[in-house]
XYZ file of C-alpha atoms in Angstrom:
494
model
C 56.167 -20.187 -31.165
C 58.520 -21.646 -33.779
C 59.259 -18.292 -35.346
C 60.126 -16.688 -32.066
C 62.467 -19.503 -31.124
C 64.185 -19.485 -34.544
C 64.925 -15.758 -34.631
C 67.186 -15.737 -31.539
C 68.609 -19.096 -32.473
C 69.809 -17.749 -35.812
C 71.774 -15.116 -34.029
C 73.198 -17.666 -31.629
C 74.298 -19.917 -34.470
C 75.934 -17.050 -36.312
C 77.627 -16.023 -33.123
C 79.057 -19.523 -32.549
C 80.316 -19.543 -36.142
C 82.306 -16.359 -35.390
C 83.342 -17.627 -31.998
C 85.724 -20.126 -33.547
C 87.030 -17.711 -36.166
C 90.388 -16.035 -35.765
C 90.391 -12.390 -34.730
C 92.732 -9.834 -36.244
C 94.518 -7.878 -33.550
C 97.014 -5.143 -33.799
C 100.536 -5.953 -32.648
C 101.263 -4.632 -29.173
C 103.910 -1.969 -28.917
C 106.953 -3.093 -26.960
C 109.102 -0.004 -26.711
C 109.308 1.715 -23.284
C 107.364 5.015 -23.244
C 109.345 8.173 -22.957
C 108.988 10.582 -20.075
C 107.090 12.971 -22.372
C 104.636 10.261 -23.346
C 104.114 9.237 -19.706
C 103.238 12.800 -18.835
C 100.989 13.081 -21.919
C 99.214 9.897 -20.833
C 98.439 11.413 -17.424
C 97.098 14.472 -19.154
C 94.951 12.244 -21.375
C 93.549 10.579 -18.298
C 92.518 13.896 -16.852
C 91.212 15.220 -20.159
C 89.407 11.968 -21.225
C 91.416 11.653 -24.449
C 93.524 8.926 -26.068
C 96.871 7.784 -24.720
C 99.850 7.721 -27.073
C 99.581 3.906 -27.138
C 95.988 4.181 -28.407
C 97.167 5.507 -31.736
C 97.380 3.127 -34.716
C 100.827 1.472 -34.891
C 102.002 3.296 -31.762
C 105.726 2.627 -31.266
C 105.485 2.384 -27.500
C 103.148 1.153 -24.871
C 101.791 3.031 -21.918
C 102.436 2.842 -18.229
C 98.795 3.885 -17.824
C 97.581 1.016 -19.980
C 94.411 -0.095 -18.212
C 91.054 1.529 -17.508
C 90.780 4.638 -15.409
C 89.793 3.944 -11.790
C 87.675 7.165 -11.513
C 85.963 6.435 -14.846
C 85.094 2.867 -13.860
C 83.875 3.987 -10.436
C 81.610 6.551 -11.981
C 80.284 4.228 -14.633
C 79.583 1.375 -12.242
C 77.691 3.876 -10.070
C 75.791 5.154 -13.113
C 74.970 1.564 -14.147
C 73.461 0.827 -10.717
C 71.454 4.062 -10.919
C 70.009 3.148 -14.317
C 69.001 -0.325 -13.090
C 67.533 1.478 -10.056
C 65.188 3.217 -12.537
C 63.590 -0.075 -13.518
C 63.953 -2.009 -10.267
C 62.295 -0.663 -8.249
C 61.640 2.789 -9.743
C 59.510 1.984 -12.810
C 58.016 -1.077 -11.152
C 56.650 1.043 -8.309
C 55.642 3.989 -10.520
C 53.623 1.721 -12.807
C 52.542 -0.551 -9.891
C 50.981 2.330 -8.020
C 49.082 3.485 -11.107
C 47.257 0.174 -11.773
C 44.383 -1.289 -9.715
C 45.277 -3.315 -6.640
C 44.380 -6.616 -8.301
C 47.090 -6.089 -10.942
C 49.989 -4.571 -8.977
C 52.071 -7.823 -8.884
C 51.638 -8.306 -12.605
C 53.507 -5.095 -13.274
C 56.261 -5.927 -10.874
C 56.625 -9.465 -12.336
C 56.741 -8.081 -15.905
C 59.555 -5.642 -14.907
C 61.543 -8.482 -13.323
C 60.843 -10.858 -16.199
C 61.956 -8.336 -18.785
C 65.143 -7.656 -16.769
C 66.139 -11.310 -16.853
C 65.150 -11.923 -20.433
C 66.917 -8.881 -21.849
C 70.021 -9.657 -19.877
C 70.223 -13.096 -21.595
C 69.691 -11.600 -25.028
C 72.276 -8.863 -24.307
C 74.876 -11.456 -23.376
C 74.103 -13.716 -26.328
C 74.096 -11.187 -29.124
C 72.498 -7.839 -28.164
C 75.589 -5.998 -27.031
C 77.504 -7.090 -30.110
C 74.663 -6.211 -32.493
C 74.564 -2.666 -31.067
C 78.184 -1.833 -30.267
C 80.393 -3.844 -32.552
C 81.304 -2.588 -35.964
C 79.159 -3.996 -38.756
C 76.835 -2.224 -41.147
C 75.271 1.261 -40.721
C 72.098 -0.509 -39.570
C 73.239 -3.273 -37.308
C 76.537 -4.383 -35.740
C 78.259 -7.668 -36.196
C 78.768 -10.626 -33.801
C 82.352 -9.923 -32.745
C 81.249 -9.544 -29.106
C 78.615 -12.289 -29.071
C 78.392 -14.021 -25.625
C 80.464 -11.074 -24.467
C 83.528 -12.711 -25.974
C 86.491 -10.413 -25.604
C 84.491 -7.983 -23.429
C 86.803 -7.656 -20.479
C 88.424 -4.938 -18.336
C 90.264 -3.423 -21.323
C 88.554 -0.359 -22.744
C 86.939 -0.372 -26.175
C 88.451 2.682 -27.820
C 85.459 3.141 -30.120
C 83.466 4.433 -27.138
C 85.781 5.271 -24.331
C 89.527 5.122 -23.708
C 89.211 4.852 -19.946
C 86.082 2.803 -19.177
C 86.449 -0.974 -19.061
C 84.423 -2.521 -21.881
C 82.661 -4.942 -19.522
C 81.522 -2.000 -17.381
C 80.387 -0.149 -20.560
C 78.507 -3.279 -21.662
C 76.740 -3.481 -18.295
C 75.908 0.191 -18.367
C 74.222 -0.159 -21.780
C 72.454 -3.304 -20.631
C 70.533 -1.203 -18.104
C 69.311 0.951 -20.983
C 68.255 -2.109 -22.879
C 66.294 -3.403 -19.798
C 64.256 -0.295 -19.170
C 63.261 0.369 -22.754
C 60.844 -2.610 -23.292
C 59.740 -2.265 -19.709
C 58.329 1.127 -20.526
C 55.995 -0.502 -23.059
C 54.067 -2.422 -20.430
C 52.523 0.830 -19.115
C 50.357 1.034 -22.223
C 49.159 -2.526 -22.082
C 48.853 -2.939 -18.288
C 46.056 -4.965 -16.774
C 45.184 -6.998 -19.873
C 48.163 -8.671 -21.592
C 49.284 -12.249 -21.040
C 52.609 -12.626 -19.271
C 53.802 -15.129 -21.875
C 52.885 -12.721 -24.672
C 54.844 -9.960 -22.927
C 58.008 -12.056 -22.902
C 57.644 -13.323 -26.494
C 56.877 -9.869 -27.822
C 59.855 -8.331 -25.987
C 62.269 -11.067 -27.105
C 61.526 -10.528 -30.824
C 61.101 -6.715 -30.465
C 64.610 -6.346 -29.099
C 66.059 -7.878 -32.285
C 63.707 -6.199 -34.724
C 63.426 -2.750 -33.188
C 65.760 -1.905 -30.301
C 69.045 -3.376 -31.476
C 68.848 -1.832 -34.945
C 67.764 1.646 -33.701
C 70.414 1.640 -30.934
C 73.176 0.775 -33.402
C 72.024 3.341 -35.928
C 72.079 6.095 -33.347
C 74.943 5.061 -31.004
C 77.020 2.491 -32.916
C 80.420 3.775 -34.012
C 79.475 3.183 -37.635
C 75.738 3.862 -37.118
C 73.703 5.429 -39.949
C 72.377 8.238 -37.659
C 75.373 8.696 -35.311
C 76.330 12.248 -36.166
C 78.660 12.717 -33.189
C 80.992 9.752 -33.694
C 80.540 8.392 -37.254
C 82.281 10.619 -39.845
C 80.358 8.771 -42.555
C 76.927 9.105 -40.936
C 74.143 9.751 -43.545
C 71.868 11.362 -40.976
C 73.934 13.573 -38.727
C 71.521 13.511 -35.817
C 72.383 13.612 -32.087
C 70.860 11.781 -29.120
C 72.790 12.156 -25.921
C 71.046 9.606 -23.660
C 68.174 7.976 -25.566
C 65.310 10.161 -26.819
C 65.043 8.196 -30.031
C 66.619 4.966 -28.881
C 64.591 4.493 -25.725
C 61.597 6.794 -25.407
C 60.463 7.007 -29.011
C 61.101 3.374 -29.793
C 59.164 2.194 -26.731
C 56.470 4.874 -26.813
C 55.425 4.428 -30.454
C 55.597 0.655 -30.072
C 53.368 0.936 -27.017
C 50.737 2.773 -29.029
C 50.662 -0.060 -31.637
C 50.444 -2.766 -28.968
C 47.629 -1.103 -26.968
C 45.583 -0.709 -30.155
C 46.149 -4.371 -31.014
C 45.069 -5.402 -27.570
C 41.954 -3.160 -27.446
C 40.369 -1.489 -24.497
C 40.324 -2.834 -20.972
C 36.985 -4.106 -19.830
C 34.950 -1.197 -18.493
C 37.159 1.434 -20.189
C 35.409 4.817 -19.879
C 32.572 3.155 -17.988
C 34.270 2.176 -14.721
C 36.592 4.128 -12.449
C 40.152 2.848 -13.012
C 41.928 5.164 -10.648
C 45.485 4.357 -9.399
C 45.357 2.153 -6.310
C 48.299 3.787 -4.577
C 49.535 7.235 -5.306
C 52.030 6.687 -2.476
C 53.777 3.989 -4.528
C 53.562 6.137 -7.606
C 55.246 9.044 -5.816
C 58.014 6.752 -4.448
C 58.576 5.321 -7.896
C 58.762 8.834 -9.370
C 61.399 9.845 -6.876
C 63.417 6.766 -7.611
C 63.151 7.417 -11.364
C 64.344 10.953 -10.881
C 67.339 9.917 -8.820
C 68.205 6.996 -11.170
C 67.906 9.253 -14.146
C 71.148 11.086 -13.208
C 72.949 7.806 -14.051
C 70.920 7.642 -17.246
C 71.718 11.210 -18.413
C 74.962 12.285 -16.703
C 76.360 8.749 -17.041
C 76.001 8.986 -20.836
C 79.013 11.284 -20.904
C 81.022 8.095 -20.085
C 83.277 10.199 -17.868
C 82.986 12.291 -14.663
C 83.718 15.387 -16.646
C 82.281 18.735 -17.556
C 79.805 17.271 -20.074
C 78.442 14.997 -17.294
C 78.195 17.991 -14.940
C 76.191 19.896 -17.567
C 73.928 16.886 -18.117
C 73.374 16.649 -14.375
C 72.435 20.350 -14.220
C 70.130 20.415 -17.181
C 68.352 17.207 -16.089
C 67.607 18.786 -12.714
C 66.320 22.055 -14.171
C 64.099 20.536 -16.834
C 62.593 17.894 -14.557
C 61.727 20.382 -11.779
C 60.246 22.936 -14.170
C 58.201 20.330 -16.052
C 56.772 18.862 -12.819
C 55.775 22.333 -11.635
C 54.328 23.365 -15.060
C 52.189 20.252 -15.387
C 50.694 20.692 -11.907
C 50.111 24.383 -12.392
C 48.261 23.650 -15.608
C 46.001 21.395 -13.622
C 45.611 24.132 -10.998
C 44.573 26.642 -13.674
C 42.276 24.330 -15.663
C 40.835 22.064 -13.004
C 41.218 23.995 -9.795
C 43.430 21.417 -8.080
C 47.131 20.467 -8.587
C 47.227 16.668 -8.196
C 50.090 14.587 -7.005
C 49.699 12.534 -10.182
C 50.235 15.749 -12.131
C 53.490 16.507 -10.304
C 54.689 12.929 -10.904
C 53.626 12.865 -14.571
C 55.314 16.219 -15.192
C 58.518 15.068 -13.569
C 58.710 11.928 -15.696
C 57.778 14.014 -18.761
C 60.629 16.378 -18.035
C 63.065 13.558 -17.613
C 61.969 12.079 -20.916
C 62.163 15.320 -22.951
C 65.585 16.389 -21.614
C 67.093 12.956 -22.196
C 68.349 13.460 -25.750
C 69.368 17.093 -25.092
C 70.905 16.996 -21.638
C 74.512 16.911 -22.754
C 74.046 19.395 -25.577
C 71.973 22.282 -24.169
C 72.764 24.999 -21.642
C 70.694 25.787 -18.487
C 68.423 28.222 -20.363
C 67.711 25.526 -23.003
C 66.838 23.181 -20.130
C 64.307 25.649 -18.762
C 62.683 25.959 -22.157
C 62.577 22.156 -22.466
C 61.062 21.890 -18.981
C 58.217 24.259 -19.854
C 57.534 22.448 -23.118
C 57.702 19.075 -21.332
C 55.058 20.217 -18.881
C 52.674 21.491 -21.582
C 52.867 19.201 -24.594
C 52.682 15.761 -22.866
C 49.916 17.146 -20.584
C 47.709 17.802 -23.540
C 48.741 14.478 -25.172
C 47.658 12.568 -22.024
C 44.480 14.568 -21.299
C 43.178 15.455 -24.764
C 44.804 13.342 -27.502
C 43.886 10.063 -25.866
C 40.268 11.060 -25.438
C 40.027 12.335 -29.022
C 41.282 9.130 -30.571
C 39.966 6.677 -27.996
C 42.998 4.391 -27.578
C 43.497 2.794 -24.118
C 47.087 3.825 -23.237
C 46.555 2.614 -19.640
C 49.432 4.475 -17.957
C 50.150 7.137 -20.592
C 53.242 5.525 -22.054
C 52.514 6.991 -25.468
C 51.521 10.379 -24.194
C 54.732 10.803 -22.123
C 57.385 8.651 -23.766
C 56.426 8.771 -27.474
C 55.206 12.371 -27.547
C 57.850 13.552 -25.006
C 60.697 11.625 -26.669
C 59.730 13.035 -30.091
C 59.514 16.584 -28.650
C 62.864 16.190 -26.984
C 64.606 14.945 -30.129
C 63.280 17.885 -32.088
C 64.073 20.523 -29.460
C 67.602 19.068 -29.230
C 68.085 20.128 -32.872
C 67.043 23.678 -32.064
C 68.713 24.253 -28.699
C 71.985 22.256 -28.951
C 75.096 24.330 -28.640
C 78.765 23.567 -28.934
C 79.470 25.908 -26.000
C 78.581 23.107 -23.586
C 79.850 20.150 -25.652
C 83.034 20.444 -27.669
C 82.115 17.264 -29.582
C 79.789 19.473 -31.580
C 82.407 22.149 -32.301
C 83.878 22.960 -35.702
C 87.579 22.259 -35.105
C 89.709 23.058 -38.212
C 92.811 22.147 -36.276
C 91.610 18.551 -35.879
C 90.156 17.578 -39.291
C 89.598 13.982 -38.119
C 86.931 15.136 -35.665
C 83.808 13.164 -36.845
C 81.478 16.116 -36.417
C 83.702 18.157 -38.732
C 83.992 15.406 -41.290
C 80.282 14.710 -41.634
C 79.297 18.414 -41.422
C 77.401 18.058 -38.117
C 79.459 20.869 -36.579
C 78.510 23.237 -39.380
C 74.773 22.787 -38.850
C 74.647 22.974 -35.005
C 72.613 26.122 -34.265
C 71.312 26.300 -37.796
C 69.662 23.370 -39.561
C 70.349 20.501 -37.135
C 66.608 20.242 -36.521
C 66.162 18.931 -40.071
C 68.548 16.039 -39.319
C 66.642 15.464 -36.122
C 63.411 15.223 -38.093
C 65.013 12.605 -40.306
C 66.041 10.504 -37.288
C 62.554 10.937 -35.744
C 60.951 9.675 -38.978
C 63.209 6.639 -39.191
C 62.670 5.732 -35.538
C 58.862 6.024 -35.803
C 58.714 3.886 -38.919
C 60.902 1.172 -37.482
C 58.974 1.103 -34.238
C 55.515 1.192 -35.796
C 56.128 -1.343 -38.533
C 58.219 -3.707 -36.423
C 55.761 -3.664 -33.509
C 52.681 -4.082 -35.725
C 54.170 -7.152 -37.386
C 55.443 -8.703 -34.150
C 52.220 -7.984 -32.306
C 50.010 -9.426 -35.032
C 52.060 -12.608 -35.201
C 52.106 -13.073 -31.427
C 48.360 -12.525 -31.323
C 47.886 -15.115 -34.020
C 50.158 -17.731 -32.422
C 49.567 -17.551 -28.687
C 47.222 -14.630 -28.193
C 47.976 -11.246 -26.612
C 45.117 -10.829 -24.282
C 43.955 -12.610 -21.113
C 40.414 -14.031 -20.895
C 37.706 -11.670 -19.796
C 37.044 -13.576 -16.562
C 40.746 -13.367 -15.655
C 40.796 -9.653 -16.442
C 37.815 -9.058 -14.113
C 39.369 -11.073 -11.339
C 42.825 -9.590 -11.799
C 46.169 -10.739 -13.246
C 47.922 -11.177 -9.967
C 46.074 -14.180 -8.670
C 45.508 -15.745 -12.109
C 48.832 -15.139 -13.845
C 51.158 -15.352 -10.837
C 49.215 -17.149 -8.099
C 49.707 -14.319 -5.603
C 48.042 -11.213 -4.340
C 49.676 -7.888 -3.670
C 47.555 -7.210 -0.585
C 45.972 -9.724 1.858
C 43.046 -7.951 3.472
C 41.187 -10.837 5.106
């Protein structure tokens, strides 16, 4: 346990060291804004652009100096929707898919991860992802959420309060490791889950999230003019689904098969809970995808539209494949297809048009279907709830298709704008490859993400297994995790 205590403590000590250091702040403009600037600030509010006072060394302040009420209202709503995806959406979706004796273990793991990740996010996580630092990891400027208040952080939004933005991104950080538990359900120690997640956040999630979304991130093609890999990921195909899905594959291999795998029936104990969880995930996903525009604007509207189209088409496609190949369209097929569609459209939703979303929906209903029904049986790994088949395969597919289908017609951040040479996508050449060779940059980002997830998870998993063990005892597994790990039962039938 010593290693896993020291890793977070190192970050805490470094953060405290910076906590007492002086911060360099720009001098506040004192001149009264002119009528022209006041009108321009109102236009900036409507158009989601910078005020005059946001410019470097601006001579005058702004009478619209704080966050935008509509922006904050939308982002707080989106934050609640994303949390809704984990609690109770993912918890019920996974909970319904396990056997009755293990339902509470899944719910407890989701709640435990939510609390643990929140603490890590407050202490250092938000800062390591969203403060400026290196191309691979941010600094500790915002450790303990120091300075994260109602004033916007202009690196990411001119109108959303930074504390709201931090809470929005926290919800992403919560659901990502929670996805992993689907692959290791019914056989992993609760303590091992918490220790693995704590270290995994620092070794895998925070670095990948900074590289993809950080203002100076190595793979942030949209906002970093110096990005070395000019990839795009609107709402988390690489950051969330690939990182969790590929890590889940490693962990389920390290754990080994459940007792009775391929010998006993391990059917879901409640497809009703699974369906309810799927519906909650679908609804919450609008905060996930449309909310990633960080504004109630046209880009968010497009993300809302493409999310709906891709999800519905994928759900229908998966079930119709079952109908054609097996003679019966199952409810599990509809649910799996819907989640697969949500996963695959995630990196693309703000960059593709409706036709692109339909193409993604069809692909999302076909490729993960075969990954879950054929790939798993060919290689023999026990991915209990198909986290790898849907999130790793689906996230990778979505990241690649984004490179093929993205268009500047629906997102001006991808446009080549000679009139504004400081546009990051123009400076780093992203705008020139959209519609041409962007898929090559996406492949680079895919490769980096897979390597970080696989190597990081293999090392962390092996160390945790050596120190405290990953797997519960066979007798506990036969009896069930609920009563043995948590002292409760999901259903009292006597």
